[in-house]
Short mmCIF file of C-alpha atoms and ligand atoms in Angstrom, two decimals:
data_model
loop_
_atom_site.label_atom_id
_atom_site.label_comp_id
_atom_site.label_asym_id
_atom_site.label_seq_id
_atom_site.Cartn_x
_atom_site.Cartn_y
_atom_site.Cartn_z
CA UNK A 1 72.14 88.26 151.50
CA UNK A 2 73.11 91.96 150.71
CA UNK A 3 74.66 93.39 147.91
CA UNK A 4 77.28 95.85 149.11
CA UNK A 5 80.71 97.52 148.83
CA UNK A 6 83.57 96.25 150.43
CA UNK A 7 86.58 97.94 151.29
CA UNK A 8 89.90 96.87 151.95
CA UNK A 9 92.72 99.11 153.68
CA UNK A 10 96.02 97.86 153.27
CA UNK A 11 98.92 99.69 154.42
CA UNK A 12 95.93 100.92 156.99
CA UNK A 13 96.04 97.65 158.74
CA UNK A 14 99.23 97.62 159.69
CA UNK A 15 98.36 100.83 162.07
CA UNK A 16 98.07 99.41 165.52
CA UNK A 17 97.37 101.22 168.40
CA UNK A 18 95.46 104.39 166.16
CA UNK A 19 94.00 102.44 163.54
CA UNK A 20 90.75 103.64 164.85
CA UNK A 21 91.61 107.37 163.96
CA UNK A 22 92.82 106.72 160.47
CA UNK A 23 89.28 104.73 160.26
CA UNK A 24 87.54 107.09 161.31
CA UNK A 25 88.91 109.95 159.06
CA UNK A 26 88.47 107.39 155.88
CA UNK A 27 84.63 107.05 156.39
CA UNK A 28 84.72 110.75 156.66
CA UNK A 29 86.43 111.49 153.17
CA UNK A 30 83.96 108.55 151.40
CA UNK A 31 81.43 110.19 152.61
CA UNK A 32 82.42 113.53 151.53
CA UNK A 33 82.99 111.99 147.93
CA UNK A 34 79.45 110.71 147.93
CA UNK A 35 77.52 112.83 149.57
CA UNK A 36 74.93 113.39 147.30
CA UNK A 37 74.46 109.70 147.54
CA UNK A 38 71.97 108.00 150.02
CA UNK A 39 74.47 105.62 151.66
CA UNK A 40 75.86 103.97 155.26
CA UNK A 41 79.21 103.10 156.52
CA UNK A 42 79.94 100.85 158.69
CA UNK A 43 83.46 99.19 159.77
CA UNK A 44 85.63 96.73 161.38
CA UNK A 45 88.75 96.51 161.33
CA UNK A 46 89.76 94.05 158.97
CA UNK A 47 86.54 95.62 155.80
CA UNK A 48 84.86 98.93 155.44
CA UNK A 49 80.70 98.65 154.02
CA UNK A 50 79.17 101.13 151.97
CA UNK A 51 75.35 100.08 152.36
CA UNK A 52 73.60 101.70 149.10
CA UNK A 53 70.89 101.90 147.00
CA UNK A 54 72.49 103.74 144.22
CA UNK A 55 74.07 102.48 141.48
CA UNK A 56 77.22 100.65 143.01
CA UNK A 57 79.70 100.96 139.55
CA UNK A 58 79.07 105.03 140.58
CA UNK A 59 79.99 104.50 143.69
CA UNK A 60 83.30 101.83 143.15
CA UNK A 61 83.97 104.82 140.43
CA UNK A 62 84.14 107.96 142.88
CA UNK A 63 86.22 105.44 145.57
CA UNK A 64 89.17 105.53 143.32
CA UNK A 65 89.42 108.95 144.07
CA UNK A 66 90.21 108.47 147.71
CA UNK A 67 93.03 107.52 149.47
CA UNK A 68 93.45 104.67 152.18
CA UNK A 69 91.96 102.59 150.11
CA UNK A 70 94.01 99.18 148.88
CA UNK A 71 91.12 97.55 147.15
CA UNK A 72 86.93 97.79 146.26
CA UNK A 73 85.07 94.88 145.51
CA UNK A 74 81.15 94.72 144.79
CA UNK A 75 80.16 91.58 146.95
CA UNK A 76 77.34 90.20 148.85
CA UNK A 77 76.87 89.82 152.59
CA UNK A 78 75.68 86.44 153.67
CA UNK A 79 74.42 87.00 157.33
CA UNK A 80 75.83 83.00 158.67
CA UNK A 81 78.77 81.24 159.44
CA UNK A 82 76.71 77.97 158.46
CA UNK A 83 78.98 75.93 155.40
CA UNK A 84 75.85 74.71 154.26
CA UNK A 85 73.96 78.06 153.96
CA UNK A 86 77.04 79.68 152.70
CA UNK A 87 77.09 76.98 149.56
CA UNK A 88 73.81 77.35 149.14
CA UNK A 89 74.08 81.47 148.67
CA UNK A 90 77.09 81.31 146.45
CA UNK A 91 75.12 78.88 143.66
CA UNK A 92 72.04 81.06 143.65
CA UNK A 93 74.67 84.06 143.23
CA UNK A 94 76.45 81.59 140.51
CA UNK A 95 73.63 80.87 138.67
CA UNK A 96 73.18 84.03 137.43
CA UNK A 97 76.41 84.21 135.85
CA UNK A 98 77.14 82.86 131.96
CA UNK A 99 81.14 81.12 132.52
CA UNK A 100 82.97 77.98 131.55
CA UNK A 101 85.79 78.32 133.99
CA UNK A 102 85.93 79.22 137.47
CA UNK A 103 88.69 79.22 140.80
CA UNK A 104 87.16 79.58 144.29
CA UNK A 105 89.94 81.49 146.78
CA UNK A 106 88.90 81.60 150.55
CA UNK A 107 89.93 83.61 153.26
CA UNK A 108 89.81 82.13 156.77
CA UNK A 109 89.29 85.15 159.40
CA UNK A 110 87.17 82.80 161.69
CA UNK A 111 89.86 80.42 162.87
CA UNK A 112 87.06 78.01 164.62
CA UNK A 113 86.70 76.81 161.60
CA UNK A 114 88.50 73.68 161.90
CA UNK A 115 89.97 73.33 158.81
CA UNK A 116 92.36 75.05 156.12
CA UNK A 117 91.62 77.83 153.40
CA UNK A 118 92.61 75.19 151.03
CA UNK A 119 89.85 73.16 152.27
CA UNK A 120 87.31 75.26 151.92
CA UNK A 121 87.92 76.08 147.95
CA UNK A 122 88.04 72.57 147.72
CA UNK A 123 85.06 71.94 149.23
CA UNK A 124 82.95 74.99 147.84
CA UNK A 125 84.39 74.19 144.48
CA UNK A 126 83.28 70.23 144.12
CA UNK A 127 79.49 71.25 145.51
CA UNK A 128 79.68 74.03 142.60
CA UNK A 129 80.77 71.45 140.24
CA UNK A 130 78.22 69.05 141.18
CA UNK A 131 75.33 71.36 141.09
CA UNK A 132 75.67 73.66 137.41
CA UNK A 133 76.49 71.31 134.43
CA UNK A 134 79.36 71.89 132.25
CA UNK A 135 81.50 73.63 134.62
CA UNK A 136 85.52 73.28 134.60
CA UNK A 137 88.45 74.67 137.08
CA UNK A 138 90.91 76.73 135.83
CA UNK A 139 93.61 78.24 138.62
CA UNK A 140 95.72 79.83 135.89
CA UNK A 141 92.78 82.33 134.42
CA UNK A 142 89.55 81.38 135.15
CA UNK A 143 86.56 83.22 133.84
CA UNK A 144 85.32 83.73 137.24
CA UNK A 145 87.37 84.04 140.75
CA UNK A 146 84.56 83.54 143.69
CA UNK A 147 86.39 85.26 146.43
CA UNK A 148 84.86 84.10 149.76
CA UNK A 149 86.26 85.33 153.22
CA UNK A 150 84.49 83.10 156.57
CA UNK A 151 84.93 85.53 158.86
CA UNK A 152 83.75 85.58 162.33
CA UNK A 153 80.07 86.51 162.23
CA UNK A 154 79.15 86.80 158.87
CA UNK A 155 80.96 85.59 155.13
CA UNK A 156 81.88 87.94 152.18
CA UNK A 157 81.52 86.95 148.65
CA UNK A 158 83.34 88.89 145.85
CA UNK A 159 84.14 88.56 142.11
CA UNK A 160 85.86 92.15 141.04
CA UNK A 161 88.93 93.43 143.03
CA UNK A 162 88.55 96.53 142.19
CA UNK A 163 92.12 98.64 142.67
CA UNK A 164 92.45 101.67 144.96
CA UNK A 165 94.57 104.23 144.97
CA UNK A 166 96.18 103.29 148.67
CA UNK A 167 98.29 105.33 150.52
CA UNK A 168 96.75 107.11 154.08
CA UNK A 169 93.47 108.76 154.38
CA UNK A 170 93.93 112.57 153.78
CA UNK A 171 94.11 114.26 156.78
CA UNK A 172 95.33 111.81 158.92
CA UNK A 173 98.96 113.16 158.59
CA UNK A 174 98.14 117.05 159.64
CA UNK A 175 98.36 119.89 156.73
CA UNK A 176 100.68 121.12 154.55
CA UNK A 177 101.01 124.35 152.11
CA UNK A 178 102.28 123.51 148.58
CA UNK A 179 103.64 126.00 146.74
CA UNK A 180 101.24 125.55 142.87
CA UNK A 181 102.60 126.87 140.27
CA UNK A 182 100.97 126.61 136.49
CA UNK A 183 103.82 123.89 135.54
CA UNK A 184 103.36 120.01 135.93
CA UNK A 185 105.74 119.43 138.78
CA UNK A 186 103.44 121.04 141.73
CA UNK A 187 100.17 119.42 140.99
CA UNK A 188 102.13 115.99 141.07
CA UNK A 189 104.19 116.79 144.17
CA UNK A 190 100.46 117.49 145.78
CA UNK A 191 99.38 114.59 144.70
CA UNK A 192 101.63 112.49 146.04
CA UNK A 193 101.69 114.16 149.38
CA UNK A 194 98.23 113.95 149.78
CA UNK A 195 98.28 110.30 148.88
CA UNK A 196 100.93 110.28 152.20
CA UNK A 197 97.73 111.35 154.24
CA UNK A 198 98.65 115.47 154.37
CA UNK A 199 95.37 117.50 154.13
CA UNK A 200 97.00 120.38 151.70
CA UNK A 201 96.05 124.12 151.04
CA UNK A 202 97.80 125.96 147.98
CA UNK A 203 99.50 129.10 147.67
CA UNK A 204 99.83 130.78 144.01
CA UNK A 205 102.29 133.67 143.41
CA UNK A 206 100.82 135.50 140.62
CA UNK A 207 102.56 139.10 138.81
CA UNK A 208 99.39 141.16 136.93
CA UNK A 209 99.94 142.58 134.49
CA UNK A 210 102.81 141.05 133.53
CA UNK A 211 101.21 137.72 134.27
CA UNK A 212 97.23 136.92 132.90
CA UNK A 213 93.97 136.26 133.98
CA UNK A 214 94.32 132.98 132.22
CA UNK A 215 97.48 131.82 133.96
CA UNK A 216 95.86 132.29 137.55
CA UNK A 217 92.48 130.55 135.80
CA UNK A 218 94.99 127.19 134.82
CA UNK A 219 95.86 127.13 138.43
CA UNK A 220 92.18 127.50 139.97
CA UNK A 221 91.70 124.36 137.44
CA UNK A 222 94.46 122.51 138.72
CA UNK A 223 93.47 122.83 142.19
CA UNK A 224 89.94 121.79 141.32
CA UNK A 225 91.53 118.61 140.23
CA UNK A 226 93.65 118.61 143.33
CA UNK A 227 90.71 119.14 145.49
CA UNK A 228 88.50 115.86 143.95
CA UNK A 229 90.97 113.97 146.73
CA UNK A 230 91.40 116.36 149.38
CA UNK A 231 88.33 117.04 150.13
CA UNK A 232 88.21 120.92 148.69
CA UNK A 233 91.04 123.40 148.96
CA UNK A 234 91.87 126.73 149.99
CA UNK A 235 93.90 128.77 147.26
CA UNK A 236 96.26 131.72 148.35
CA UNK A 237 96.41 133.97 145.69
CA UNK A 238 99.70 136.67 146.66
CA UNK A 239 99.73 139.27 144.65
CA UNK A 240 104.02 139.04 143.56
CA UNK A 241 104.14 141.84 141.15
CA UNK A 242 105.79 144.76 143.53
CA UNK A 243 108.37 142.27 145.07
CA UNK A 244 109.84 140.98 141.57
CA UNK A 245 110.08 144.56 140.20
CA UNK A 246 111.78 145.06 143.37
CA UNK A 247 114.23 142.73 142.76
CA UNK A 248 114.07 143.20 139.17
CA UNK A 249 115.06 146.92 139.33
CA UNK A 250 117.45 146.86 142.05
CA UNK A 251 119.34 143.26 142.02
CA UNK A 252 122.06 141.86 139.71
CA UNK A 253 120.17 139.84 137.47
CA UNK A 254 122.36 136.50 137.81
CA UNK A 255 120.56 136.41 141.20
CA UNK A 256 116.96 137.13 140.22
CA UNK A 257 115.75 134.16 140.38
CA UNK A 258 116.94 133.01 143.83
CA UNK A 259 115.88 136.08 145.28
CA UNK A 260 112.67 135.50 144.00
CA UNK A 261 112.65 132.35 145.36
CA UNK A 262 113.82 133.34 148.66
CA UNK A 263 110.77 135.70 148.72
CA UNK A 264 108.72 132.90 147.98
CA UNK A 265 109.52 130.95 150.62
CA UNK A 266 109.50 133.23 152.99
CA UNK A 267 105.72 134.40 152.28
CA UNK A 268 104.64 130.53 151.93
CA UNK A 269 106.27 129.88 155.39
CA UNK A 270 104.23 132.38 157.12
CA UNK A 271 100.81 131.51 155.24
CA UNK A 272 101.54 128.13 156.33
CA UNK A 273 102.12 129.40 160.26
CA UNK A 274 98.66 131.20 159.95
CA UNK A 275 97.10 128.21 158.66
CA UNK A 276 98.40 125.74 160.85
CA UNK A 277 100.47 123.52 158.25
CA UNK A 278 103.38 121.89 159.43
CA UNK A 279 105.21 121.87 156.15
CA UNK A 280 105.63 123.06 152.87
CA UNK A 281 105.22 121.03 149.67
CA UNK A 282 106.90 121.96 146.64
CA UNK A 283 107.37 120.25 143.22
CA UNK A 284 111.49 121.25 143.05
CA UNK A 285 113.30 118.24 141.39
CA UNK A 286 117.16 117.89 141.57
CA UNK A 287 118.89 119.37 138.67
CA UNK A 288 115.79 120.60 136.96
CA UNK A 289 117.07 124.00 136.84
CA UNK A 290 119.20 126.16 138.01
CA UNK A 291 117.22 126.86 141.41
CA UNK A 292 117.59 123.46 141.72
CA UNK A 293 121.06 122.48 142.07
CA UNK A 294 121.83 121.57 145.40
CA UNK A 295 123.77 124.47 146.41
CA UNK A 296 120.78 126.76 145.14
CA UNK A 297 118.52 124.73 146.95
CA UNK A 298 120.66 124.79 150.03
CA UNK A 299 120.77 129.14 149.72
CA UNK A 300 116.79 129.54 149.37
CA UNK A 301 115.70 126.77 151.90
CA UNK A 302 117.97 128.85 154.58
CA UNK A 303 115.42 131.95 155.10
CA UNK A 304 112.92 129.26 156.58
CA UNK A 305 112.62 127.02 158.91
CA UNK A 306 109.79 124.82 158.30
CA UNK A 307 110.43 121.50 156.73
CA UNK A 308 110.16 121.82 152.99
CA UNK A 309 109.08 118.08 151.85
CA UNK A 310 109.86 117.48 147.56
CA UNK A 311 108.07 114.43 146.79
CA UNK A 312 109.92 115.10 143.43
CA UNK A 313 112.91 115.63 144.81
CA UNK A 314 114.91 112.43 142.92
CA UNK A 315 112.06 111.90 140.20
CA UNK A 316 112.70 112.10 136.37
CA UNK A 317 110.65 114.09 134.13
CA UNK A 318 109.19 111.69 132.33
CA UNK A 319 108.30 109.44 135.26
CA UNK A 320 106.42 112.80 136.66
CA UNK A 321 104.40 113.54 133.30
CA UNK A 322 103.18 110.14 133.57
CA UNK A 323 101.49 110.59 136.95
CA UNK A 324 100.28 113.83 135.79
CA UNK A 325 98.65 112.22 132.45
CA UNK A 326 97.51 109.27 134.98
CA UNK A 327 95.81 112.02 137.35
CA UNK A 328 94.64 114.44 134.44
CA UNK A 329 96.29 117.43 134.87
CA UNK A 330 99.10 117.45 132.88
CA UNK A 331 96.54 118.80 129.49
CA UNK A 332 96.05 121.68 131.75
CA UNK A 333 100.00 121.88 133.32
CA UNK A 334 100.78 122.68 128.93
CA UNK A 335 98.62 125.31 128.30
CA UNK A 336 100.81 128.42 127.31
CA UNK A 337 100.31 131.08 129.89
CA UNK A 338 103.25 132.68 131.17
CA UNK A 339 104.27 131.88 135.29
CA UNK A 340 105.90 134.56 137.32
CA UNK A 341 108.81 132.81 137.20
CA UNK A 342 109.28 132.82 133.94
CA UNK A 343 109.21 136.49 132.62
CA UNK A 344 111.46 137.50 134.29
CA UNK A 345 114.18 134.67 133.92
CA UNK A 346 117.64 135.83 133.32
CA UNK A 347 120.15 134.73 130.56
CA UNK A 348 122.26 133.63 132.78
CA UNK A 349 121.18 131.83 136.38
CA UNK A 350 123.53 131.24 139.08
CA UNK A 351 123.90 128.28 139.38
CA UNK A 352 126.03 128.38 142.85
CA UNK A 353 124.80 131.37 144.79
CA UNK A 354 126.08 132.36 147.97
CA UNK A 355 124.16 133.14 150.64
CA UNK A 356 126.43 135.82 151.65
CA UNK A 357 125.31 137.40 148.44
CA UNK A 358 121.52 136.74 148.53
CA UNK A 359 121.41 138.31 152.12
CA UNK A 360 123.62 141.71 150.88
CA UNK A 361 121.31 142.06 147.65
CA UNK A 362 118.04 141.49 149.39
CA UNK A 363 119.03 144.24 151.70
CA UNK A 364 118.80 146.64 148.70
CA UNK A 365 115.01 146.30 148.38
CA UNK A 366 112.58 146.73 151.35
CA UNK A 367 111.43 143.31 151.44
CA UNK A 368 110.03 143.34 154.93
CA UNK A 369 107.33 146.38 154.03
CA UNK A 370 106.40 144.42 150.33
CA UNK A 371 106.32 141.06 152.00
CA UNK A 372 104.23 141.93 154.89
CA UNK A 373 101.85 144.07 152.25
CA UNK A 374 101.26 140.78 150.24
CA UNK A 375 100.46 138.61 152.78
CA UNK A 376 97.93 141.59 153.88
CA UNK A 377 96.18 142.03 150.67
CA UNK A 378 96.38 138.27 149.23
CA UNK A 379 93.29 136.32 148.33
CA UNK A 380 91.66 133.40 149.56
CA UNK A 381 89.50 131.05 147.18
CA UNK A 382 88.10 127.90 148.48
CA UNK A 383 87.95 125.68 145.39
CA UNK A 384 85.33 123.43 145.14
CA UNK A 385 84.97 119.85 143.59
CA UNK A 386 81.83 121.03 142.08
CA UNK A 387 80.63 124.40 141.76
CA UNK A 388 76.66 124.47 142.65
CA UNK A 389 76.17 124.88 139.26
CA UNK A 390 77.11 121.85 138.76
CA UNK A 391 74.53 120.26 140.78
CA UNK A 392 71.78 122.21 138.79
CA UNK A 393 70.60 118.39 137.74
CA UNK A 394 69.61 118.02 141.24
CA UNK A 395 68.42 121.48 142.33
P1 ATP B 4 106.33 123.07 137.92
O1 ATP B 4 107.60 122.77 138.69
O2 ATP B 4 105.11 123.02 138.76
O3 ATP B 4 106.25 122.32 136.64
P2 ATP B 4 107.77 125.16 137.01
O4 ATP B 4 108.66 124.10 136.46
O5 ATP B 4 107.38 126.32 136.22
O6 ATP B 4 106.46 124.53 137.49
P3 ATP B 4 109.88 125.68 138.78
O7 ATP B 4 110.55 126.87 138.29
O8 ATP B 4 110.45 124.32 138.49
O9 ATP B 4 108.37 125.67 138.36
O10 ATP B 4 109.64 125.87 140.32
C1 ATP B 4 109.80 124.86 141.26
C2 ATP B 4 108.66 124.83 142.24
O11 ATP B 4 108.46 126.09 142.86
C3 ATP B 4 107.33 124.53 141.57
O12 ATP B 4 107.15 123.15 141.38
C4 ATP B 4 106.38 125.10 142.58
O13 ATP B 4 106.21 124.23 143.67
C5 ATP B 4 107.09 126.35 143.06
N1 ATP B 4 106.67 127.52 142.26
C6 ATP B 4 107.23 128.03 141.16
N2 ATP B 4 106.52 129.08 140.69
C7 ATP B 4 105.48 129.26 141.53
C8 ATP B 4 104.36 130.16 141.59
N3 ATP B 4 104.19 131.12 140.70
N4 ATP B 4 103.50 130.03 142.61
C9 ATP B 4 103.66 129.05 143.53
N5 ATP B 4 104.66 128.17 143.51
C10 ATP B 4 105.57 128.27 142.54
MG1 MG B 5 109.63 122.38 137.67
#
């Protein structure tokens, strides 16, 4: 009998024909999460196996950081089909264990056996009862559920169910570019597009002087948190400063702000072309503000022509600080550096611009030359789960 961790996949399973792929790509990401870790993977595909020597509450621990994953138990292995050894393996496993109150559930993969699920709690549960003293069922909440699945070639045994974070395996959907500013909305929105499967890389528009060294530092944080389920990420850092006073100087300031927005866009659509993502990801939420009404949505999505996916799109604010406390960066999201955005607000948004409008003011600024010198001169960081120094421990 082996101690291991099991994996379950759930919304995985019900891939048919490409399950294989999406498989494939999941043992890929564990392993990048533990791969300072001596460990093996192996898979079928009903159960994933992570074969380790290292402590397995670690391990469970870093696999609720990775999508595709419904469910992590730490079980045992029993290498036999054989009822008899399989009771026999279960009361050794038992006897370790101090409870009053137990519930067997089975799982019936191996449909030779020629008898019910139902039969084989039964069954497992009256030898259990007859070999430790004092012993009781409870169905309702027993101290211990014994999870056994007879499966075809070998049987699982399980106590913890261990939640996962579900959702697909990133990378399995292609890549995406989400727009990450310092506010709470865009680290959620790439959360939960990740958690769809979409590898992601981030773009930051950033205005020095008039924005700090601190504000671009909260977003290098942010996408360190990011990156914990993606695998790493590449930051875009575009340099915004020579656009907005652009705009700034030369553009009635009721339209500032969808200008600006326009510009972003436009800049994010062609990063995202470089880098081969098929959509951009923003963290926009209907009526937040004024850029978000639909009618200024509809005027600043027109200058691209990539899909633009909002995972927050119909979300309220409260129900998107509570993923952000739930994935940890909302404490970051509130620290008080200025964005881009919002030094150079106006008093008075539009909240209806016309496109008409956008298109004859943008014309007043060279936006071609500026856009095409930020793209040149931006930054790339890759951002790292841990930093080597990090590791020093192990160096
Ligand atoms: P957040 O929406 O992330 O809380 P915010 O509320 O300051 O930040 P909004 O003005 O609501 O941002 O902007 C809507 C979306 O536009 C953001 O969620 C983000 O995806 C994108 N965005 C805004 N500012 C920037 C920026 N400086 N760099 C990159 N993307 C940005
Ligand atoms: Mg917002």
């Amino acid at each position: 009998m082996e101690k291991v961790i099991l994996i379950k996949y759930g919304e995985l399973s019900t891939k048919k024909d490409n399950i294989n792929f999406f498989l494939k790509k999941l043992k890929e990401n564990i392993l990048f999460v533990l791969d300072d870790l001596s460990v093996d993977i192996d898979y079928d595909l009903g159960r994933m196996f992570i074969h380790t020597k290292d402590n397995f509450d670690m391990v469970a621990d870093r696999l609720k950081k990775v999508f595709g994953i419904h469910e992590i138990n730490i079980g045992y292995i029993i290498e036999s089909i054989d009822l008899e050894i399989i009771k026999d393996e279960v009361l050794n496993l038992l006897k370790e264990k101090e409870f009053k109150t137990f519930k067997v559930e089975s799982k019936r993969s191996n449909k030779k056996l020629n008898t019910t699920s139902l039969l084989l709690s039964k069954n497992l549960g009256a030898y259990i009862l007859k070999n430790i003293k004092g012993l009781k069922v409870d169905v309702k909440n027993p101290e211990v559920l014994l999870n056994v699945e007879y499966r075809i070639h070998n049987t699982l045994v399980y106590f913890d169910k261990i939640k996962g974070l579900g959702g697909y395996p990133v990378g399995t959907l292609g890549k995406g570019l989400l727009m990450l500013s310092g506010g709470i909305d865009s680290p959620v929105a790439g959360y939960l597009a990740m958690k769809r499967g979409v590898k992601i890389e981030a773009i930051y528009f950033e205005s020095p002087p008039h924005t700090s060294v601190e504000a671009k530092n909260k977003v290098i944080s942010l996408t360190k948190k990011l990156a914990q389920y993606n695998c790493n990420i590449n930051l875009h850092i575009i340099n915004f400063t020579e656009i907005q006073e652009a705009i700034y100087k030369n553009i009635p300031h009721d339209y500032l702000i969808t200008i600006m927005r326009r510009m972003m866009y436009r800049i994010s659509a062609i990063i995202a072309n470089k880098r081969n993502a098929k959509i951009l990801i923003n963290g926009e939420s209907i009526g937040q503000v004024a850029s978000q009404t639909l009618t200024s949505m509809s005027a600043i999505n027109e200058v691209v022509s990539i899909p633009v996916i909002r995972p927050l799109a119909c979300f309220d604010k409260l129900d998107i600080i509570k993923i952000a406390k739930g994935i940890n960066t909302y404490e970051t999201s509130i620290l008080p550096f200025e964005d881009c955005c919002t030094i150079f607000v106006p008093k008075h948004p539009v909240i209806n611009p016309l496109k008409e409008k956008c298109s004859e003011y943008e014309n007043l600024i060279p936006y071609k030359d500026l856009i095409y010198k930020a793209i040149k001169t931006h930054e790339v960081l890759n951002v790292k789960v841990k930093e080597e120094s990090e590791f020093k421990d192990l160096l």
